[in-house]
């Protein structure tokens, strides 16, 4: 909770340093000493990148991960090539199906990463030794980078069971419930390792919003909401050993600059979302389709043990927001839920896929700077 200022953070992925990414794709599978040293150097740089921009709660930029939801296929056994699935094989998102020329452009540009959506669950899902090494390395690198900076809090992102099931569909277990339960148990060690290292655990949960126009775009809302309720239940079970105030969750509608006219309204899902254990809730609040949904919190009461991290910076555009606009957005949320329970964040990550950042590195830094500047303006208005 804020006591004297509006704190700043972001959702997770940041543009990878060019020198790092070129070699890391090759070294990642080897887990060699050289790979360790390169990742450490890159994490040191990305932490300084955030701190110099004025961000309070920082992370490792998700530098070791090819993307936020598919990275787990190297950490867990049970995934491989399966039977073709229409939606994933063609990169179909419900909001662009009416605009085939735009769908083609997204796929051609890589914004819809068809190749990474082809892996499915083909066997029992279990953690593997390589995954344990990757988790330990991520934790070690961020710990070392933060040790050089006093009084800086860190967070680490991890895919939720629900979002894993969206991108790596089940072609092995007898039911979706059984698959989700297996994912929850397989991911639990990663969540707990992050918490035990002293970092805030961020659960990435686009399944609670984006999956309405991905996996459920041809089905009715009732079926989708049933899946939301089940995914929240499984998430709560997977994080049962971690205090709620050491958890935060990110809910979004997809980090791409598409039409988004099929997005499920926040009002529809907010009741189920607030049943989730994490104390912090990161939501999109800057993009044109969801900026108005700050008004949801005029009628929905935020539980006393939760706080909001609205996105006040759009991560799909290279526009640099004005600090006054950022401040206005922050204040609008503070007026509805209280200045103590609002942190300033971004809509999503700046580089959902490692090799295709949405925003170029220099502009990403400028946008983080304007996030900090806007938070400073909002602090003066709210705290005096």
Coordinates of C-alpha atoms in Angstrom, one line a residue:
X1 CA 0.0 0.0 0.0
X2 CA 1.2 3.5 -0.8
X3 CA 2.0 5.7 2.2
X4 CA 3.6 8.8 0.6
X5 CA 3.8 8.3 -3.1
X6 CA 2.4 6.5 -6.1
X7 CA 4.8 3.6 -6.8
X8 CA 5.7 2.5 -10.3
X9 CA 6.2 -0.9 -11.9
X10 CA 5.4 -2.7 -15.2
X11 CA 4.1 -6.0 -16.4
X12 CA 7.2 -7.9 -17.3
X13 CA 8.8 -8.3 -20.7
X14 CA 11.3 -5.7 -21.9
X15 CA 13.2 -5.4 -25.2
X16 CA 16.1 -7.8 -25.1
X17 CA 19.6 -6.3 -25.6
X18 CA 20.5 -7.0 -29.2
X19 CA 24.0 -8.4 -28.3
X20 CA 22.4 -10.8 -25.9
X21 CA 19.5 -12.2 -27.8
X22 CA 21.5 -13.1 -30.9
X23 CA 23.6 -15.6 -28.9
X24 CA 21.2 -16.5 -26.1
X25 CA 18.9 -18.4 -28.6
X26 CA 21.8 -20.8 -29.2
X27 CA 23.2 -20.9 -25.6
X28 CA 19.8 -21.3 -23.9
X29 CA 19.6 -25.0 -24.3
X30 CA 23.1 -25.6 -23.1
X31 CA 23.0 -23.9 -19.7
X32 CA 26.8 -23.5 -19.9
X33 CA 28.9 -21.2 -17.9
X34 CA 29.1 -18.8 -20.8
X35 CA 25.3 -18.7 -21.0
X36 CA 25.1 -17.9 -17.3
X37 CA 27.5 -15.1 -17.6
X38 CA 25.7 -13.6 -20.6
X39 CA 22.4 -13.7 -18.9
X40 CA 23.8 -12.1 -15.7
X41 CA 25.3 -9.3 -17.7
X42 CA 22.0 -8.8 -19.6
X43 CA 19.9 -8.8 -16.4
X44 CA 22.3 -6.3 -14.8
X45 CA 21.7 -4.0 -17.8
X46 CA 18.0 -4.4 -17.8
X47 CA 17.7 -3.7 -14.0
X48 CA 19.7 -0.5 -14.5
X49 CA 17.5 0.3 -17.5
X50 CA 14.4 0.3 -15.3
X51 CA 16.0 2.1 -12.3
X52 CA 17.4 4.9 -14.5
X53 CA 13.9 5.4 -15.9
X54 CA 12.5 5.8 -12.4
X55 CA 10.7 2.5 -11.9
X56 CA 10.3 1.4 -8.2
X57 CA 9.5 -2.4 -8.5
X58 CA 11.6 -4.0 -11.2
X59 CA 12.2 -7.4 -12.7
X60 CA 14.6 -9.3 -15.0
X61 CA 12.8 -8.2 -18.1
X62 CA 11.9 -11.9 -18.8
X63 CA 15.2 -12.0 -20.7
X64 CA 15.6 -15.7 -20.5
X65 CA 12.2 -16.5 -21.9
X66 CA 11.2 -16.7 -25.6
X67 CA 7.7 -15.6 -24.6
X68 CA 5.6 -15.3 -21.4
X69 CA 3.4 -18.4 -21.9
X70 CA 5.5 -20.8 -24.1
X71 CA 8.7 -20.8 -22.1
X72 CA 7.4 -23.6 -19.9
X73 CA 7.8 -26.2 -22.7
X74 CA 11.5 -26.4 -21.9
X75 CA 10.8 -26.5 -18.1
X76 CA 8.1 -29.1 -18.1
X77 CA 7.9 -32.5 -19.7
X78 CA 4.8 -33.5 -21.6
X79 CA 4.7 -31.2 -24.6
X80 CA 5.3 -31.9 -28.3
X81 CA 3.8 -31.9 -31.8
X82 CA 0.2 -32.9 -31.7
X83 CA -2.9 -33.0 -33.9
X84 CA -3.6 -29.8 -35.8
X85 CA -5.9 -27.3 -34.1
X86 CA -7.7 -24.8 -36.4
X87 CA -7.5 -21.8 -34.1
X88 CA -3.8 -22.2 -33.3
X89 CA -2.7 -23.6 -36.6
X90 CA -4.0 -20.4 -38.4
X91 CA -3.4 -17.9 -35.6
X92 CA -7.1 -17.1 -35.4
X93 CA -8.2 -14.4 -32.9
X94 CA -11.9 -13.8 -32.8
X95 CA -11.6 -10.1 -33.2
X96 CA -9.7 -10.2 -36.5
X97 CA -11.7 -13.0 -38.2
X98 CA -13.8 -10.2 -39.8
X99 CA -10.7 -8.6 -41.1
X100 CA -8.7 -11.3 -43.0
X101 CA -6.3 -8.8 -44.6
X102 CA -5.3 -7.7 -41.1
X103 CA -5.1 -11.3 -39.8
X104 CA -2.7 -12.0 -42.7
X105 CA -0.6 -9.0 -41.7
X106 CA -0.3 -10.1 -38.1
X107 CA 0.8 -13.6 -39.0
X108 CA 3.3 -12.4 -41.6
X109 CA 4.8 -9.9 -39.2
X110 CA 5.0 -12.5 -36.4
X111 CA 2.7 -10.6 -34.1
X112 CA 0.7 -13.9 -33.9
X113 CA 3.5 -16.5 -33.4
X114 CA 2.0 -19.5 -35.1
X115 CA 5.0 -21.7 -34.7
X116 CA 5.0 -21.4 -30.9
X117 CA 1.3 -22.2 -30.8
X118 CA 1.7 -25.6 -32.4
X119 CA 3.1 -27.4 -29.3
X120 CA 0.4 -29.2 -27.3
X121 CA 0.2 -31.5 -24.3
X122 CA 0.9 -35.0 -25.5
X123 CA 2.0 -36.7 -22.2
X124 CA 2.0 -36.4 -18.4
X125 CA 3.1 -32.9 -17.4
X126 CA 5.9 -32.8 -14.9
X127 CA 8.8 -30.5 -14.0
X128 CA 12.2 -31.5 -15.4
X129 CA 15.7 -31.0 -14.3
X130 CA 16.5 -28.5 -17.0
X131 CA 13.5 -26.4 -15.9
X132 CA 14.8 -26.4 -12.3
X133 CA 18.1 -25.1 -13.6
X134 CA 16.4 -22.3 -15.6
X135 CA 14.4 -21.2 -12.6
X136 CA 17.4 -21.2 -10.3
X137 CA 19.4 -19.2 -12.9
X138 CA 16.7 -16.6 -13.3
X139 CA 16.4 -16.2 -9.5
X140 CA 20.2 -16.0 -9.1
X141 CA 20.6 -13.4 -11.8
X142 CA 17.9 -11.1 -10.5
X143 CA 19.2 -11.5 -6.9
X144 CA 22.7 -10.5 -7.9
X145 CA 21.5 -7.5 -10.0
X146 CA 19.3 -6.2 -7.1
X147 CA 22.1 -6.7 -4.5
X148 CA 24.0 -3.9 -6.2
X149 CA 21.0 -1.5 -5.5
X150 CA 19.7 -0.8 -2.0
X151 CA 16.0 -0.9 -1.1
X152 CA 14.8 -2.0 -4.5
X153 CA 12.0 -4.5 -4.7
X154 CA 11.9 -7.1 -7.4
X155 CA 9.2 -9.3 -9.0
X156 CA 9.3 -12.3 -11.3
X157 CA 6.6 -13.4 -13.8
X158 CA 5.3 -16.9 -14.2
X159 CA 2.7 -18.4 -16.5
X160 CA -0.6 -19.3 -14.8
X161 CA -2.0 -22.8 -15.3
X162 CA -4.9 -21.3 -17.3
X163 CA -2.8 -19.4 -19.8
X164 CA -0.5 -22.5 -20.3
X165 CA -3.7 -24.5 -21.2
X166 CA -4.6 -21.8 -23.8
X167 CA -1.4 -21.9 -25.7
X168 CA -0.5 -25.5 -25.2
X169 CA -3.9 -27.2 -25.6
X170 CA -4.7 -30.6 -24.0
X171 CA -4.4 -33.7 -26.3
X172 CA -3.5 -36.1 -23.5
X173 CA -5.6 -35.8 -20.4
X174 CA -9.1 -37.2 -20.3
X175 CA -10.6 -33.8 -19.3
X176 CA -9.6 -30.1 -19.2
X177 CA -10.0 -30.2 -15.4
X178 CA -7.5 -33.0 -15.1
X179 CA -5.0 -31.1 -17.3
X180 CA -5.4 -27.9 -15.3
X181 CA -4.8 -29.7 -12.1
X182 CA -1.6 -31.3 -13.5
X183 CA -0.4 -27.9 -14.7
X184 CA -1.1 -26.3 -11.3
X185 CA 1.0 -29.0 -9.5
X186 CA 3.8 -28.8 -12.1
X187 CA 4.1 -25.0 -11.9
X188 CA 3.8 -24.8 -8.1
X189 CA 7.5 -25.3 -7.5
X190 CA 8.3 -22.3 -9.7
X191 CA 5.9 -20.1 -8.0
X192 CA 7.2 -21.1 -4.5
X193 CA 10.8 -20.8 -5.6
X194 CA 10.2 -17.2 -6.6
X195 CA 8.5 -16.3 -3.4
X196 CA 11.1 -18.1 -1.3
X197 CA 13.8 -16.0 -3.0
X198 CA 12.0 -12.8 -1.7
X199 CA 10.5 -11.6 -4.9
X200 CA 6.9 -10.7 -5.7
X201 CA 5.3 -13.5 -7.8
X202 CA 3.4 -12.2 -10.8
X203 CA 1.0 -14.7 -12.3
X204 CA 0.2 -13.9 -16.0
X205 CA -3.4 -14.7 -16.6
X206 CA -4.6 -13.5 -20.0
X207 CA -6.8 -16.7 -20.0
X208 CA -9.3 -14.8 -17.8
X209 CA -9.9 -12.2 -20.6
X210 CA -8.2 -12.9 -23.9
X211 CA -9.4 -16.5 -24.1
X212 CA -12.9 -15.2 -24.7
X213 CA -12.0 -14.2 -28.3
X214 CA -9.4 -17.0 -28.7
X215 CA -10.4 -20.4 -27.4
X216 CA -14.1 -19.4 -26.8
X217 CA -14.8 -17.1 -29.7
X218 CA -17.3 -19.5 -31.2
X219 CA -19.0 -20.3 -27.9
X220 CA -21.4 -18.6 -25.6
X221 CA -20.3 -16.4 -22.7
X222 CA -21.7 -18.8 -20.1
X223 CA -19.2 -21.5 -21.2
X224 CA -16.3 -19.0 -21.1
X225 CA -17.3 -17.7 -17.7
X226 CA -17.3 -21.3 -16.4
X227 CA -13.7 -21.7 -17.6
X228 CA -12.8 -18.4 -15.9
X229 CA -14.2 -19.6 -12.6
X230 CA -12.4 -22.9 -12.9
X231 CA -9.1 -21.3 -13.8
X232 CA -9.3 -19.0 -10.8
X233 CA -10.0 -22.0 -8.6
X234 CA -6.9 -23.8 -9.9
X235 CA -4.7 -20.7 -9.6
X236 CA -5.7 -20.4 -6.0
X237 CA -4.9 -24.0 -5.3
X238 CA -1.5 -23.7 -7.0
X239 CA -0.5 -20.7 -4.9
X240 CA -2.0 -21.9 -1.6
X241 CA 1.4 -21.9 0.1
X242 CA 2.3 -18.3 -0.8
X243 CA 0.9 -15.3 1.2
X244 CA -1.6 -13.3 -0.9
X245 CA 0.4 -10.1 -0.4
X246 CA 3.4 -11.7 -2.1
X247 CA 1.3 -12.4 -5.2
X248 CA 0.1 -10.2 -8.0
X249 CA -1.7 -11.1 -11.2
X250 CA -1.9 -9.7 -14.7
X251 CA -5.1 -9.9 -16.7
X252 CA -5.2 -8.7 -20.3
X253 CA -6.9 -9.0 -23.6
X254 CA -3.9 -9.7 -25.7
X255 CA -0.8 -7.5 -26.4
X256 CA -1.4 -6.8 -30.1
X257 CA -2.7 -3.7 -31.9
X258 CA -5.8 -5.4 -33.4
X259 CA -9.4 -4.3 -33.5
X260 CA -10.2 -5.8 -30.0
X261 CA -13.9 -5.2 -30.6
X262 CA -14.7 -8.7 -29.3
X263 CA -13.0 -8.2 -26.0
X264 CA -15.1 -9.4 -23.0
X265 CA -15.9 -6.3 -20.9
X266 CA -14.0 -6.0 -17.6
X267 CA -17.4 -5.7 -15.9
X268 CA -18.3 -9.2 -17.0
X269 CA -15.2 -10.9 -15.5
X270 CA -14.3 -8.7 -12.6
X271 CA -16.3 -10.7 -10.0
X272 CA -14.4 -13.9 -10.8
X273 CA -11.1 -12.1 -11.1
X274 CA -11.4 -10.6 -7.6
X275 CA -11.9 -14.2 -6.2
X276 CA -8.3 -14.9 -7.1
X277 CA -5.8 -14.9 -4.2
X278 CA -3.2 -12.4 -5.4
X279 CA -3.4 -9.1 -3.7
X280 CA -2.3 -7.1 -6.7
X281 CA -4.3 -6.8 -9.9
X282 CA -2.6 -5.5 -13.0
X283 CA -5.1 -4.4 -15.7
X284 CA -5.1 -2.7 -19.1
X285 CA -6.1 0.9 -18.6
X286 CA -4.4 2.8 -21.4
X287 CA -5.4 1.3 -24.7
X288 CA -8.4 2.7 -26.5
X289 CA -10.6 -0.3 -25.9
X290 CA -10.3 -0.4 -22.1
X291 CA -9.3 3.1 -20.9
X292 CA -13.0 3.8 -20.0
X293 CA -13.2 0.8 -17.7
X294 CA -11.8 2.8 -14.8
X295 CA -15.5 3.4 -14.2
X296 CA -16.0 -0.2 -13.3
X297 CA -14.5 0.6 -9.9
X298 CA -17.2 3.2 -9.3
X299 CA -19.7 0.4 -8.8
X300 CA -17.4 -2.6 -7.9
X301 CA -15.9 -2.5 -4.4
X302 CA -12.3 -3.5 -4.3
X303 CA -11.7 -5.9 -1.4
X304 CA -9.8 -4.4 1.5
X305 CA -6.8 -6.7 1.0
X306 CA -6.3 -5.9 -2.7
X307 CA -4.7 -3.1 -4.7
X308 CA -4.8 -2.1 -8.4
X309 CA -2.0 -1.6 -10.9
X310 CA -3.7 -0.1 -13.9
X311 CA -1.8 0.2 -17.1
X312 CA -1.4 3.9 -17.7
X313 CA 1.1 3.3 -20.6
X314 CA 0.1 1.6 -23.8
X315 CA 2.6 -1.1 -24.8
X316 CA 1.4 -1.6 -28.4
X317 CA 2.3 1.8 -29.7
X318 CA 5.5 3.8 -30.0
X319 CA 3.7 7.0 -29.0
X320 CA 5.2 8.4 -25.8
X321 CA 2.4 9.4 -23.5
X322 CA 2.4 12.9 -21.9
X323 CA 3.1 12.8 -18.2
X324 CA 0.0 14.8 -17.5
X325 CA -2.1 12.2 -19.2
X326 CA -0.4 9.5 -17.2
X327 CA -1.1 11.5 -14.0
X328 CA -4.8 11.9 -15.0
X329 CA -5.2 8.2 -15.5
X330 CA -3.6 7.4 -12.1
X331 CA -5.7 10.0 -10.3
X332 CA -8.9 8.6 -11.9
X333 CA -8.2 5.2 -10.3
X334 CA -7.2 6.7 -7.0
X335 CA -10.5 8.6 -6.8
X336 CA -12.4 5.3 -7.1
X337 CA -10.4 2.9 -4.9
X338 CA -8.2 5.2 -2.7
X339 CA -4.7 6.7 -3.3
X340 CA -3.2 4.1 -1.0
X341 CA -4.3 1.2 -3.3
X342 CA -3.1 2.3 -6.7
X343 CA 0.3 1.6 -8.3
X344 CA 1.2 2.9 -11.8
X345 CA 1.9 0.2 -14.4
X346 CA 1.9 -0.6 -18.1
X347 CA -0.8 -2.3 -20.1
X348 CA 1.3 -5.4 -20.9
X349 CA 4.9 -6.2 -21.7
X350 CA 7.0 -4.3 -24.2
X351 CA 8.3 -7.5 -25.8
X352 CA 5.8 -10.3 -25.6
X353 CA 7.9 -12.3 -28.0
X354 CA 11.7 -12.0 -27.5
X355 CA 12.5 -11.6 -31.1
X356 CA 9.7 -9.1 -31.9
X357 CA 9.4 -6.2 -29.4
X358 CA 6.3 -4.1 -29.8
X359 CA 8.2 -1.0 -28.9
X360 CA 11.9 -0.3 -29.7
X361 CA 14.2 -0.2 -26.7
X362 CA 14.9 3.6 -26.7
X363 CA 11.2 4.4 -26.8
X364 CA 10.4 1.7 -24.2
X365 CA 12.8 3.5 -21.8
X366 CA 11.2 6.9 -22.7
X367 CA 7.7 5.5 -22.0
X368 CA 8.9 4.1 -18.6
X369 CA 10.4 7.6 -17.8
X370 CA 7.1 9.2 -18.6
X371 CA 5.4 6.6 -16.4
X372 CA 7.6 7.7 -13.5
X373 CA 7.1 11.4 -14.3
X374 CA 3.3 11.0 -14.4
X375 CA 3.4 9.1 -11.1
X376 CA 5.3 12.0 -9.6
X377 CA 2.7 14.5 -10.8
X378 CA -0.1 12.3 -9.4
X379 CA 1.8 12.0 -6.1
X380 CA 1.8 15.8 -5.7
X381 CA -1.9 15.9 -6.5
X382 CA -2.9 13.1 -4.2
X383 CA -0.5 13.3 -1.3
X384 CA 0.4 17.0 -1.4

